[in-house]
Coordinates of C-alpha atoms and ligand atoms in Angstrom, one line a residue:
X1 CA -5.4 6.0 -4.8
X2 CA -7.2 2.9 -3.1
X3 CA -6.8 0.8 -6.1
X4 CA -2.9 2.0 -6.3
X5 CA -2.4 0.7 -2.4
X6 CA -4.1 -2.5 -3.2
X7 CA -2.1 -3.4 -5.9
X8 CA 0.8 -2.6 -3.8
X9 CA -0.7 -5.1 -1.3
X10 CA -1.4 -7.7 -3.9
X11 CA 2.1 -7.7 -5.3
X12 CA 3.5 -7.6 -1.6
X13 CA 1.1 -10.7 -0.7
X14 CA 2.3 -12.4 -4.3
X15 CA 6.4 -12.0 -3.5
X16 CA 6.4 -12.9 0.3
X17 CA 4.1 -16.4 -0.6
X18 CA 6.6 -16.9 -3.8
X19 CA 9.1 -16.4 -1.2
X20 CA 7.9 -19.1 1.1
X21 CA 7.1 -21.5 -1.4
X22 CA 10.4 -21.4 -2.0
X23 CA 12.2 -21.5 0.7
X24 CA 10.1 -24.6 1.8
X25 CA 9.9 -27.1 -1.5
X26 CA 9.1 -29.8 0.5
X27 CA 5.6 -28.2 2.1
X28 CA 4.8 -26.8 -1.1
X29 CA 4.8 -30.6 -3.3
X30 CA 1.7 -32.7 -2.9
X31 CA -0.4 -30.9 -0.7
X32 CA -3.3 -29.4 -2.5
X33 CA -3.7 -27.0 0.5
X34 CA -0.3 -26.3 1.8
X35 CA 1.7 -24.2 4.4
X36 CA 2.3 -21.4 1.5
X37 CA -1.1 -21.7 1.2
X38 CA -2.7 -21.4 4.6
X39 CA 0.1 -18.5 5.2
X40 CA -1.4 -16.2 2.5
X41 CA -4.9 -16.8 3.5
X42 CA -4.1 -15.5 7.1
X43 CA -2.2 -12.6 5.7
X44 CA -5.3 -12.0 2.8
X45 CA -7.6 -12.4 5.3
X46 CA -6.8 -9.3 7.0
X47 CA -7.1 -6.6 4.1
X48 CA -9.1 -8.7 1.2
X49 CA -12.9 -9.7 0.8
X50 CA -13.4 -13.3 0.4
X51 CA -13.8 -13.0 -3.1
X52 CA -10.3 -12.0 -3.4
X53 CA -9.2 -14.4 -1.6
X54 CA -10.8 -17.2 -4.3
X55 CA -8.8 -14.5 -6.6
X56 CA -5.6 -15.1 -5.0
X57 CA -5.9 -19.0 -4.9
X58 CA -4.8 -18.6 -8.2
X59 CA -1.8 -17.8 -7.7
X60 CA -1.3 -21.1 -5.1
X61 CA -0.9 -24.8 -5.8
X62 CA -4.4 -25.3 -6.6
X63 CA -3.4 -23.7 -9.9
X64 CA -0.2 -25.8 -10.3
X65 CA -2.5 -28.8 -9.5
X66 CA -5.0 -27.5 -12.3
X67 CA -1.6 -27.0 -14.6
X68 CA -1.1 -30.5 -14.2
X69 CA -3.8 -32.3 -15.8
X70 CA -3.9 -29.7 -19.0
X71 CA -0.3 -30.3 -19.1
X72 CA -1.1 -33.8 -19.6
X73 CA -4.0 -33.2 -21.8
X74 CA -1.6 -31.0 -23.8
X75 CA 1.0 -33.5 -24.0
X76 CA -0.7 -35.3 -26.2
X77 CA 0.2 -34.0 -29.1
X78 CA -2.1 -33.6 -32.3
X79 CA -0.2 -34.9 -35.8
X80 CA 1.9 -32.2 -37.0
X81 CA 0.9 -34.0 -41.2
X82 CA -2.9 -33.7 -40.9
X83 CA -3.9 -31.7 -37.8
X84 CA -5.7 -34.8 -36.9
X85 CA -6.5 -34.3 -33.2
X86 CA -6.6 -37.5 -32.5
X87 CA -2.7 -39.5 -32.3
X88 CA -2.9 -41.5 -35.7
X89 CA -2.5 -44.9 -36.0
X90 CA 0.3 -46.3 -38.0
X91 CA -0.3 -49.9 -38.5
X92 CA 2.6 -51.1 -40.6
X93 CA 5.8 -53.1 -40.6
X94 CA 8.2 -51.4 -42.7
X95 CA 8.8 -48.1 -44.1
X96 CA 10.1 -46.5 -47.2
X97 CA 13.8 -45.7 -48.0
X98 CA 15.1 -43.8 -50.3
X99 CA 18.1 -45.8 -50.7
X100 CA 19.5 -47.9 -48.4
X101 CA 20.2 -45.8 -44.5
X102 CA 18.4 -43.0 -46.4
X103 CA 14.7 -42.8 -44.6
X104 CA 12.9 -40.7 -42.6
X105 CA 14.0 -41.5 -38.9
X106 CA 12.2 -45.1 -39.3
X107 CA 13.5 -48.3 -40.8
X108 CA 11.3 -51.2 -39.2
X109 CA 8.2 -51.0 -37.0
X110 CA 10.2 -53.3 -34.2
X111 CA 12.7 -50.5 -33.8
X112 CA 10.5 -47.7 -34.2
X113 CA 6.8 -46.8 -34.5
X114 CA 4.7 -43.1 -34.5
X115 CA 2.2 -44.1 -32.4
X116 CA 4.6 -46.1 -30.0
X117 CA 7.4 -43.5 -30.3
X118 CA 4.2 -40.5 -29.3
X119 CA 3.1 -43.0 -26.2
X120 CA 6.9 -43.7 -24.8
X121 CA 6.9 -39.6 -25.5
X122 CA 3.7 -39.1 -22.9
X123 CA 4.9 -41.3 -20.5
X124 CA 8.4 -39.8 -20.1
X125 CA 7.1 -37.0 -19.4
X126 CA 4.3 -38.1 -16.9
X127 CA 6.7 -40.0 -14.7
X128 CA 9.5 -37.2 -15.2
X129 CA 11.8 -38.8 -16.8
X130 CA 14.1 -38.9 -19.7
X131 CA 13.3 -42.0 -21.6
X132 CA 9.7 -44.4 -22.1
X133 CA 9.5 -48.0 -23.3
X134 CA 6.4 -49.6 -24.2
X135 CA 6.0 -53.0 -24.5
X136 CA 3.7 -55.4 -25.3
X137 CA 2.9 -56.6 -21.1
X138 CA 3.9 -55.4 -17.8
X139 CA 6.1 -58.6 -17.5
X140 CA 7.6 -57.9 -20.6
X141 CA 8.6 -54.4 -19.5
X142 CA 9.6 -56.0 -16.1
X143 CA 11.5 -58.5 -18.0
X144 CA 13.3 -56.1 -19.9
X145 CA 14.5 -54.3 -16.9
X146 CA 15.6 -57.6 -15.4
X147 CA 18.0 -58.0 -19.0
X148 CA 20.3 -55.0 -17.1
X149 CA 21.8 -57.5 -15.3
X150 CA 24.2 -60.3 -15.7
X151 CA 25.1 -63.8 -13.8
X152 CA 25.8 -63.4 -10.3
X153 CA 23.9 -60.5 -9.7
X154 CA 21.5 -60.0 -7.3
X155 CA 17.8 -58.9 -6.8
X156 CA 16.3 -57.6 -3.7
X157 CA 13.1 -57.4 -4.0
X158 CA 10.0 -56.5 -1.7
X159 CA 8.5 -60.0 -0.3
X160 CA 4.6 -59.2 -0.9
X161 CA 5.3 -59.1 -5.2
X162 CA 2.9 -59.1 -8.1
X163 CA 2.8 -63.4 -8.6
X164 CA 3.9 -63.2 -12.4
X165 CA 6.7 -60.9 -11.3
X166 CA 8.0 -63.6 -8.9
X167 CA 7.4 -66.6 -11.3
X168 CA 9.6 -64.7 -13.7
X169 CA 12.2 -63.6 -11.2
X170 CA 12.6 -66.6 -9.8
X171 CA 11.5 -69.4 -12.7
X172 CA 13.2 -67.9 -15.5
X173 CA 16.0 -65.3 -13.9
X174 CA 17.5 -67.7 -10.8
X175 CA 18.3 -70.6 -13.9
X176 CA 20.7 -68.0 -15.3
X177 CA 22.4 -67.4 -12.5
X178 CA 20.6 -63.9 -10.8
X179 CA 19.5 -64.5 -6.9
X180 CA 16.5 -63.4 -5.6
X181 CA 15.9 -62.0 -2.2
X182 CA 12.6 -61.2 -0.7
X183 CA 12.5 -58.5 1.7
X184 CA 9.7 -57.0 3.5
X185 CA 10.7 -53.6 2.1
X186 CA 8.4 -51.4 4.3
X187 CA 11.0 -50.7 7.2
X188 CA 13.8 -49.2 5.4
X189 CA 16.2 -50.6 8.1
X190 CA 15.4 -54.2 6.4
X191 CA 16.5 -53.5 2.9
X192 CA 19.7 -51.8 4.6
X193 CA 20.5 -55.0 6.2
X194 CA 19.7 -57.6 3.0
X195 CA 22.2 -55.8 0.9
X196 CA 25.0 -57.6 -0.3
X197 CA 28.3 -56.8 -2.7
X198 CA 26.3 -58.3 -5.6
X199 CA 23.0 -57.0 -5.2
X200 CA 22.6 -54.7 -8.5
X201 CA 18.6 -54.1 -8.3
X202 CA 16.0 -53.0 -5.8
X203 CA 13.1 -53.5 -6.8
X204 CA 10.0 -52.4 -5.2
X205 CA 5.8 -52.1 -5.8
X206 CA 4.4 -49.7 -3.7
X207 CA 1.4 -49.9 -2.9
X208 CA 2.2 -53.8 -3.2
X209 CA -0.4 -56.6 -4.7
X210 CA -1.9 -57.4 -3.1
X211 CA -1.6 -56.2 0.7
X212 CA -0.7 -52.7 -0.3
X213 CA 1.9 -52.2 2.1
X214 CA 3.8 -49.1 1.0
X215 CA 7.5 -48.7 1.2
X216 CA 9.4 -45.4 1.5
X217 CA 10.6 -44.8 -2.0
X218 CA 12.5 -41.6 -1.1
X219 CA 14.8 -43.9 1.9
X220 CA 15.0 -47.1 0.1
X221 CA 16.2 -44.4 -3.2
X222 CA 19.2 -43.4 -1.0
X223 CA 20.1 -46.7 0.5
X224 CA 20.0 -47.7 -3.2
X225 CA 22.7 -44.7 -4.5
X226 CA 24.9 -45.2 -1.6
X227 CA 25.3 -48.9 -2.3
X228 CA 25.3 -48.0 -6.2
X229 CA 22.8 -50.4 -7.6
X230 CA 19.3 -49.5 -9.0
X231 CA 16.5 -48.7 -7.6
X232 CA 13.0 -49.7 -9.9
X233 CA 9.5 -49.0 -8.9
X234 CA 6.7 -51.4 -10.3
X235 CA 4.5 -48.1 -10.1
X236 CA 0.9 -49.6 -11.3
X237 CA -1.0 -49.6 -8.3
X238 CA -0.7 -45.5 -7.8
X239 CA -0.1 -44.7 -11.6
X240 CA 1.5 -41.2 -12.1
X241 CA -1.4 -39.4 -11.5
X242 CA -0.5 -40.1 -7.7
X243 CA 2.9 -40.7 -7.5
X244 CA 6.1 -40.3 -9.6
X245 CA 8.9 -42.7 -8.0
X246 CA 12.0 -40.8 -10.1
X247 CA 11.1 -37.5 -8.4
X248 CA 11.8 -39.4 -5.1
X249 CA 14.9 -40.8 -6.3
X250 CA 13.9 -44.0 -8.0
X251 CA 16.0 -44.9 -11.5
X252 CA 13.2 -46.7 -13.2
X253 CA 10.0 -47.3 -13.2
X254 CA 7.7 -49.7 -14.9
X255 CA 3.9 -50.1 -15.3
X256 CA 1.7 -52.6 -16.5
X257 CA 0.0 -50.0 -18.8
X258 CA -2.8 -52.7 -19.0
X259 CA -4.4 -51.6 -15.0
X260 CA -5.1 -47.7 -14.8
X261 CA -3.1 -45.8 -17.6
X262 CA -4.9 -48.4 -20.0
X263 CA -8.1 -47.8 -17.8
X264 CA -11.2 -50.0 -19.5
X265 CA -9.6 -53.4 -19.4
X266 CA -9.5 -53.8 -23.4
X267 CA -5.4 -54.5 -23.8
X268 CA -2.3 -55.6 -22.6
X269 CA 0.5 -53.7 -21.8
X270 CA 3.9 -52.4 -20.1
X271 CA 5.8 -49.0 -20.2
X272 CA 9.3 -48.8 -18.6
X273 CA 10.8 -45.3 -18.1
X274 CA 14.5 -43.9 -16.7
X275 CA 15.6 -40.9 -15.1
X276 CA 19.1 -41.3 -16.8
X277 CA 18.9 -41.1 -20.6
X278 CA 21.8 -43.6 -21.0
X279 CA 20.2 -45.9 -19.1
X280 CA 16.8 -45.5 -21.4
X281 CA 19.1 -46.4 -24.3
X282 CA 19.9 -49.8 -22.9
X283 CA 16.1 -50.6 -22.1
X284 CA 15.4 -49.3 -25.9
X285 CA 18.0 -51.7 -27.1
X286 CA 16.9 -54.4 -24.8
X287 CA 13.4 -53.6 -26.6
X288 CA 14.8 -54.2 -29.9
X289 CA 17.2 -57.0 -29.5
X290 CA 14.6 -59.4 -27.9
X291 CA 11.3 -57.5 -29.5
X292 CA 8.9 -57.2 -26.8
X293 CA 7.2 -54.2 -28.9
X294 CA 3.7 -53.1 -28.3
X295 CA 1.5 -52.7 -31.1
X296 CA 0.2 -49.5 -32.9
X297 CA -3.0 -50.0 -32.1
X298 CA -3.0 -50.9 -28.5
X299 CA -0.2 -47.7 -27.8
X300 CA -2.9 -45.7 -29.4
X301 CA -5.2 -47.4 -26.6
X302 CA -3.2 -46.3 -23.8
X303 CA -2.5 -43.0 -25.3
X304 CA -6.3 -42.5 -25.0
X305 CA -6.7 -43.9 -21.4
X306 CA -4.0 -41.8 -20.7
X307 CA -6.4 -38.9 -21.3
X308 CA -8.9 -39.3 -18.8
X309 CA -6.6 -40.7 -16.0
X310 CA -6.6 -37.8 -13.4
X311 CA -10.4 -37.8 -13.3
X312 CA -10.5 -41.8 -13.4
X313 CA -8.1 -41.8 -10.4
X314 CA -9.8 -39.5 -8.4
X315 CA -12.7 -41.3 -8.4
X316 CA -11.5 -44.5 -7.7
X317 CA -9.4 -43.2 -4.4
X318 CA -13.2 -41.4 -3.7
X319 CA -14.8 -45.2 -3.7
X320 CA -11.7 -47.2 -2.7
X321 CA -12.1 -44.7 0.6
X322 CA -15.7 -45.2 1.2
X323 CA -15.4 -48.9 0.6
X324 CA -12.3 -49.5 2.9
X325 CA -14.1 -47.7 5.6
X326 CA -17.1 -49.4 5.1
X327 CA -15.3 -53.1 5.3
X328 CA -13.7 -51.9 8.4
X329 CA -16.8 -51.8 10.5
X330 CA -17.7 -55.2 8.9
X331 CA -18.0 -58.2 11.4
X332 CA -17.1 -61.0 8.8
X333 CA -13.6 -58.6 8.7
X334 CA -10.6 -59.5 10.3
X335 CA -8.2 -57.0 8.4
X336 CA -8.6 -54.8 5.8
X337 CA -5.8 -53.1 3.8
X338 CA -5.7 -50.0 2.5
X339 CA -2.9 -46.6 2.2
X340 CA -5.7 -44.5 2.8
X341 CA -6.8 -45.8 6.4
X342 CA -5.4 -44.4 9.5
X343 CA -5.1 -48.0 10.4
X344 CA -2.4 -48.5 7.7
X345 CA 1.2 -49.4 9.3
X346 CA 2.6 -46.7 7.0
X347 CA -0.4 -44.5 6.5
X348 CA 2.3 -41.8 7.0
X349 CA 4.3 -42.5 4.4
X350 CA 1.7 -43.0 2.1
X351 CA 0.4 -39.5 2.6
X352 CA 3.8 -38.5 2.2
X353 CA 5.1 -39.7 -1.3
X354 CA 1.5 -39.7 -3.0
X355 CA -1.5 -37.5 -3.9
X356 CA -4.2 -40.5 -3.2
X357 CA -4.2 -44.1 -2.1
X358 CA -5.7 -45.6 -4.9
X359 CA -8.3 -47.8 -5.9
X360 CA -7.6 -51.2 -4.9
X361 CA -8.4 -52.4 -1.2
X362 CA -8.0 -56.0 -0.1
X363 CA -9.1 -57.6 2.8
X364 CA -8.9 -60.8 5.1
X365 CA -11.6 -63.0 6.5
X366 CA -12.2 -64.3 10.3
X367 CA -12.9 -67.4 8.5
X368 CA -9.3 -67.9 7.0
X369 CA -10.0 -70.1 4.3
X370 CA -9.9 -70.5 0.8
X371 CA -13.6 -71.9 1.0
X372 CA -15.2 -68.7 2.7
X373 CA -13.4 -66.1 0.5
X374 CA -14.7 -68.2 -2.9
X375 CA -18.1 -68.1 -1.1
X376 CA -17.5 -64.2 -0.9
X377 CA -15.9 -63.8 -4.6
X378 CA -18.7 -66.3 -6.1
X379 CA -22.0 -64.2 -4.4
X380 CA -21.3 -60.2 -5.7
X381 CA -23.5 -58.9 -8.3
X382 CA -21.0 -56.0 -9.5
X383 CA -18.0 -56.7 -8.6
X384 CA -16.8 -59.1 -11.2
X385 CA -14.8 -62.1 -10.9
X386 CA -11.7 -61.7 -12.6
X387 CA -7.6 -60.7 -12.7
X388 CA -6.9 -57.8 -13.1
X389 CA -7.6 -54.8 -12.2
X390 CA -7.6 -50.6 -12.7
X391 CA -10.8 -50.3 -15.0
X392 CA -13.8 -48.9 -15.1
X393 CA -15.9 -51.8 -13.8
X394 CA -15.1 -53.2 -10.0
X395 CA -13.5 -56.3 -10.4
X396 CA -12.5 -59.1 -7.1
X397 CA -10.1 -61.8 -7.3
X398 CA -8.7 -64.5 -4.7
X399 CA -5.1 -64.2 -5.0
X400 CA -4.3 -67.7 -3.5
X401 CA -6.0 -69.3 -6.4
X402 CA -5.9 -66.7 -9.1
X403 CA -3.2 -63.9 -9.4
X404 CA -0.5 -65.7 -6.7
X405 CA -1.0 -69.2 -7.5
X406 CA 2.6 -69.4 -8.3
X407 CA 3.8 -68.4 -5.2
X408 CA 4.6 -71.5 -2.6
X409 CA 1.9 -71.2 0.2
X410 CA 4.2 -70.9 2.7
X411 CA 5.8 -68.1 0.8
X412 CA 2.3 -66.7 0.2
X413 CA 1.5 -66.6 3.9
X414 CA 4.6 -65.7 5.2
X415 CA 4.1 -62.0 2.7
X416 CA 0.5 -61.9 4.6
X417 CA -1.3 -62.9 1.8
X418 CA -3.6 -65.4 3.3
X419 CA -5.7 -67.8 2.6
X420 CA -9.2 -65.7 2.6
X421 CA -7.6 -62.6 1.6
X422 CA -9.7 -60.8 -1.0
X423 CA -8.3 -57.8 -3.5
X424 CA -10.9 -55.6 -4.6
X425 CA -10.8 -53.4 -8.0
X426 CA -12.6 -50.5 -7.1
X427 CA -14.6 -48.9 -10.0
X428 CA -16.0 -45.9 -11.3
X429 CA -20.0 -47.4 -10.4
X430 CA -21.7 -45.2 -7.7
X431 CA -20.2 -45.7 -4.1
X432 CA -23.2 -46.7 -2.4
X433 CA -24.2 -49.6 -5.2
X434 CA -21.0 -51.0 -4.4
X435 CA -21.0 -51.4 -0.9
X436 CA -24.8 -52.6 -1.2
X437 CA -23.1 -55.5 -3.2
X438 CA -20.1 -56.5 -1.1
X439 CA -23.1 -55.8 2.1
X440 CA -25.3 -58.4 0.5
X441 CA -22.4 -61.0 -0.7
X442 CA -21.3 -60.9 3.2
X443 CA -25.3 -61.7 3.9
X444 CA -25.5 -64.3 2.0
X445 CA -21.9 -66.1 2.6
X446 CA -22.9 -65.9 6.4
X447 CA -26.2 -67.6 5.1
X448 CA -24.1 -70.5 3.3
X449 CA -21.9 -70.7 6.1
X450 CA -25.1 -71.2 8.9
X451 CA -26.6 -73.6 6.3
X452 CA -23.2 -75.7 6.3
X453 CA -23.1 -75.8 9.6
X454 CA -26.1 -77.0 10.3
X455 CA -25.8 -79.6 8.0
X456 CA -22.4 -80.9 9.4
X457 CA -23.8 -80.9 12.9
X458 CA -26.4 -82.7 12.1
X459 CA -24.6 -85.1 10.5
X460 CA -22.2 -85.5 13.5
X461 CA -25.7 -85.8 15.4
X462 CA -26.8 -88.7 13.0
X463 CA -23.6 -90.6 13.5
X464 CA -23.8 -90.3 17.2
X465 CA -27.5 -91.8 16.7
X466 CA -25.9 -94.5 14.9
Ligands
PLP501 C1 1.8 -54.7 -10.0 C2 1.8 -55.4 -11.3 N1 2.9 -55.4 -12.0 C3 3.0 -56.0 -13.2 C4 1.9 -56.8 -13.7 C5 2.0 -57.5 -15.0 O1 1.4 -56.8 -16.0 P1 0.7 -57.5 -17.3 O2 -0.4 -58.3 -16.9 O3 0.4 -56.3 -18.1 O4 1.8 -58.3 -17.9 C6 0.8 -56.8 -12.9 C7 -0.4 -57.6 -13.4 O5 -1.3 -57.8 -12.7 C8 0.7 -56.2 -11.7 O6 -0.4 -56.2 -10.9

């Protein structure tokens, strides 16, 4: 009899929280402990143990969230000839026919590959949409989207954007007749008022590189559809293991596969994917009519970073945290940019469109200059010197001289990247090794910095001698 009324209970507690989950959507999408959530503990609470409350989780978001990385496990699919687990590799060029049109779905490796075709496959489905590109860089994909378009058209684009994306935009794109217009993106209001009859694109990064200011892709979507041009979301920063720009509205969204999907910073490459399938087409005719492919080998390479990425990225946004929070109490500091601090102008938003903030964090010096951040980038043990970023191992560049060297200073500045600002690549090493190393590479900048000046004053004192 007790056992009947329970299960009576149960299946009363299991409608009414099915019944609020879905009559509230919104609260019930990225929070791993949501309002549906909270509301059948309370109720639990009164009749159930504890350990049937750990039961019931089951039945919450914290099982969808499981769901979600053995779906992506399991969209990886093994080969359907051999059983091979693993996605196999096929490295040719051609294929077969057995006479001419008559083949087996594949014709030449430029059109179509396996291993490409199972990558584009996983990455659809990832980001949620209908169609996936791969190509053979992030600016190819980029440049591929850019190929939509047609003289006179316009891009509005979001001021603080990834250097090579600019130098293409605006060395190669504005000779063929496509404007430009840099926008700071992160007040909605701004992109609104910077639209014009022949602006065709938006195009966004959010979080940006590298002063991760975040932009509100679900606002900027609908400003987009009511003025009917595209909306395209350089999504590498947050990858889709955080955030997934065509469930907010976006149209497109592109990735340089080569930061966290990749994951160990061994290749090079870019993944584009629609909502629309139609609008897929064109971007996999654009792929083959100027042949921007990515190889067999390197898809199978993201195909096998793509495996471990929810674990990667939630250890980076665990050390990306503790570092941000760390440089923030920091006296050398002046600013320090990260999604995931309270201090972040859109913090809000942030929380709001994605599951994490991310691994990268940059930051600015009270000594502004180009001389004190390459003292800084020159003195760390760990964090390596070098583009790029979204691997295993901690990486630091200066943007002024490295990544946005193409971009005019004034231009440079005027986005907020200045001239000391650092970008950190936050690794998988332990937390508390990496702050030791940026702690001792402050120590021993300050050190270089006394020494200086003491030479420079003495030097005045010398001439004053004289
Ligand atoms: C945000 C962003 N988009 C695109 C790219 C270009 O990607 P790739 O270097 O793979 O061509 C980069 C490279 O750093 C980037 O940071």
């Amino acid at each position: 009899m007790l056992i009947h009324i329970l299960k009576i209970l149960k299946a009363h507690l299991i409608l009414s929280g099915e019944l609020f989950c879905f009559l509230n959507p919104e609260k019930n999408k990225n929070s791993p402990i949501n309002t549906s959530h909270f509301f059948l503990e309370k109720y639990s609470k009164i009749y159930f143990s504890h350990s049937f409350i750990l039961r019931f989780r089951g039945y919450g978001v914290n099982q969808k969230k499981m769901s979600n990385a053995t779906e992506l496990i399991h969209s990886i699919p093994t080969d359907p000839l051999t059983g091979s687990l693993s996605v196999p590799i096929y490295q040719t060029s051609t294929y077969v026919q057995e006479a001419p049109g008559v083949n087996k779905g594949y014709d030449y490796a430029r059109s179509n590959n396996p291993t490409r075709g199972t990558l584009e496959d996983i990455i659809a489905k990832l980001e949620k949409g209908s169609i996936g590109i791969a190509f053979g860089s992030g600016l190819a994909a980029i440049d591929a989207v850019v190929k939509l378009l047609k003289t006179g058209d316009e891009i509005l684009a979001v001021d603080d954007i990834y250097g090579g994306a600019f130098r293409l935009f605006t060395h190669i794109y504005e000779k063929f007749g496509i404007k430009i217009n840099y926008v700071d993106t992160t007040n909605v209001e701004n992109v609104f008022n910077a639209l014009t009859p022949a602006t065709k694109l938006i195009w966004l990064e959010t979080p940006t590189n590298p002063t991760l200011k975040i932009s509100d892709i679900r606002a900027i979507a609908q400003v987009a559809k009511a003025h009917g041009c595209l909306l395209c979301v350089d999504n590498t920063f947050a990858s889709p293991a955080l955030q997934q720009p065509l469930t907010l509205g976006a149209d497109i969204v592109v990735h340089s596969a080569t930061k966290y999907l990749g994951g160990h910073s061994d290749l090079i490459a870019g993944l584009v994917v629609t909502k629309e399938k139609a609008l897929g087409e064109k971007i996999k005719f654009i792929q083959n009519a100027s042949g921007a492919i990515l190889a067999p080998f390197d898809s199978w390479l993201v195909i096998r970073g793509i495996e471990t990425l929810p674990l990667r990225i939630q250890q980076h946004c665990r050390n990306a945290q503790a570092v941000a929070e760390y440089l923030e109490t920091h006296p050398a500091i002046d600013k320090v940019f990260y999604p995931g601090l309270k201090s972040h102008f859109n913090h809000g938003i942030a929380k709001k469109q994605s599951k994490g903030f991310g691994g990268i964090v940059s930051f600015t010096l009270k000594n502004d200059t180009a001389k004190a951040a390459t003292a800084f980038v020159t003195s760390t043990k760990y964090f390596k010197l070098a583009e790029s970023l979204g691997g295993v191992k901690s990486l630091l560049c200066h943007p002024a001289q490295m990544t946005h060297k193409s971009i005019p200073d004034e231009k440079r500045r005027a986005a907020g990247v200045a001239d000391s600002l650092v970008r950190l690549s936050v690794g998988l090493e332990e937390v508390e090794d990496l702050i030791a190393d940026l702690h001792q590479a402050f120590e021993r900048t300050n050190h270089a910095a006394t020494i200086l000046k003491n030479q420079e004053s003495k030097l005045v004192a010398n001439s004053i001698n004289r």
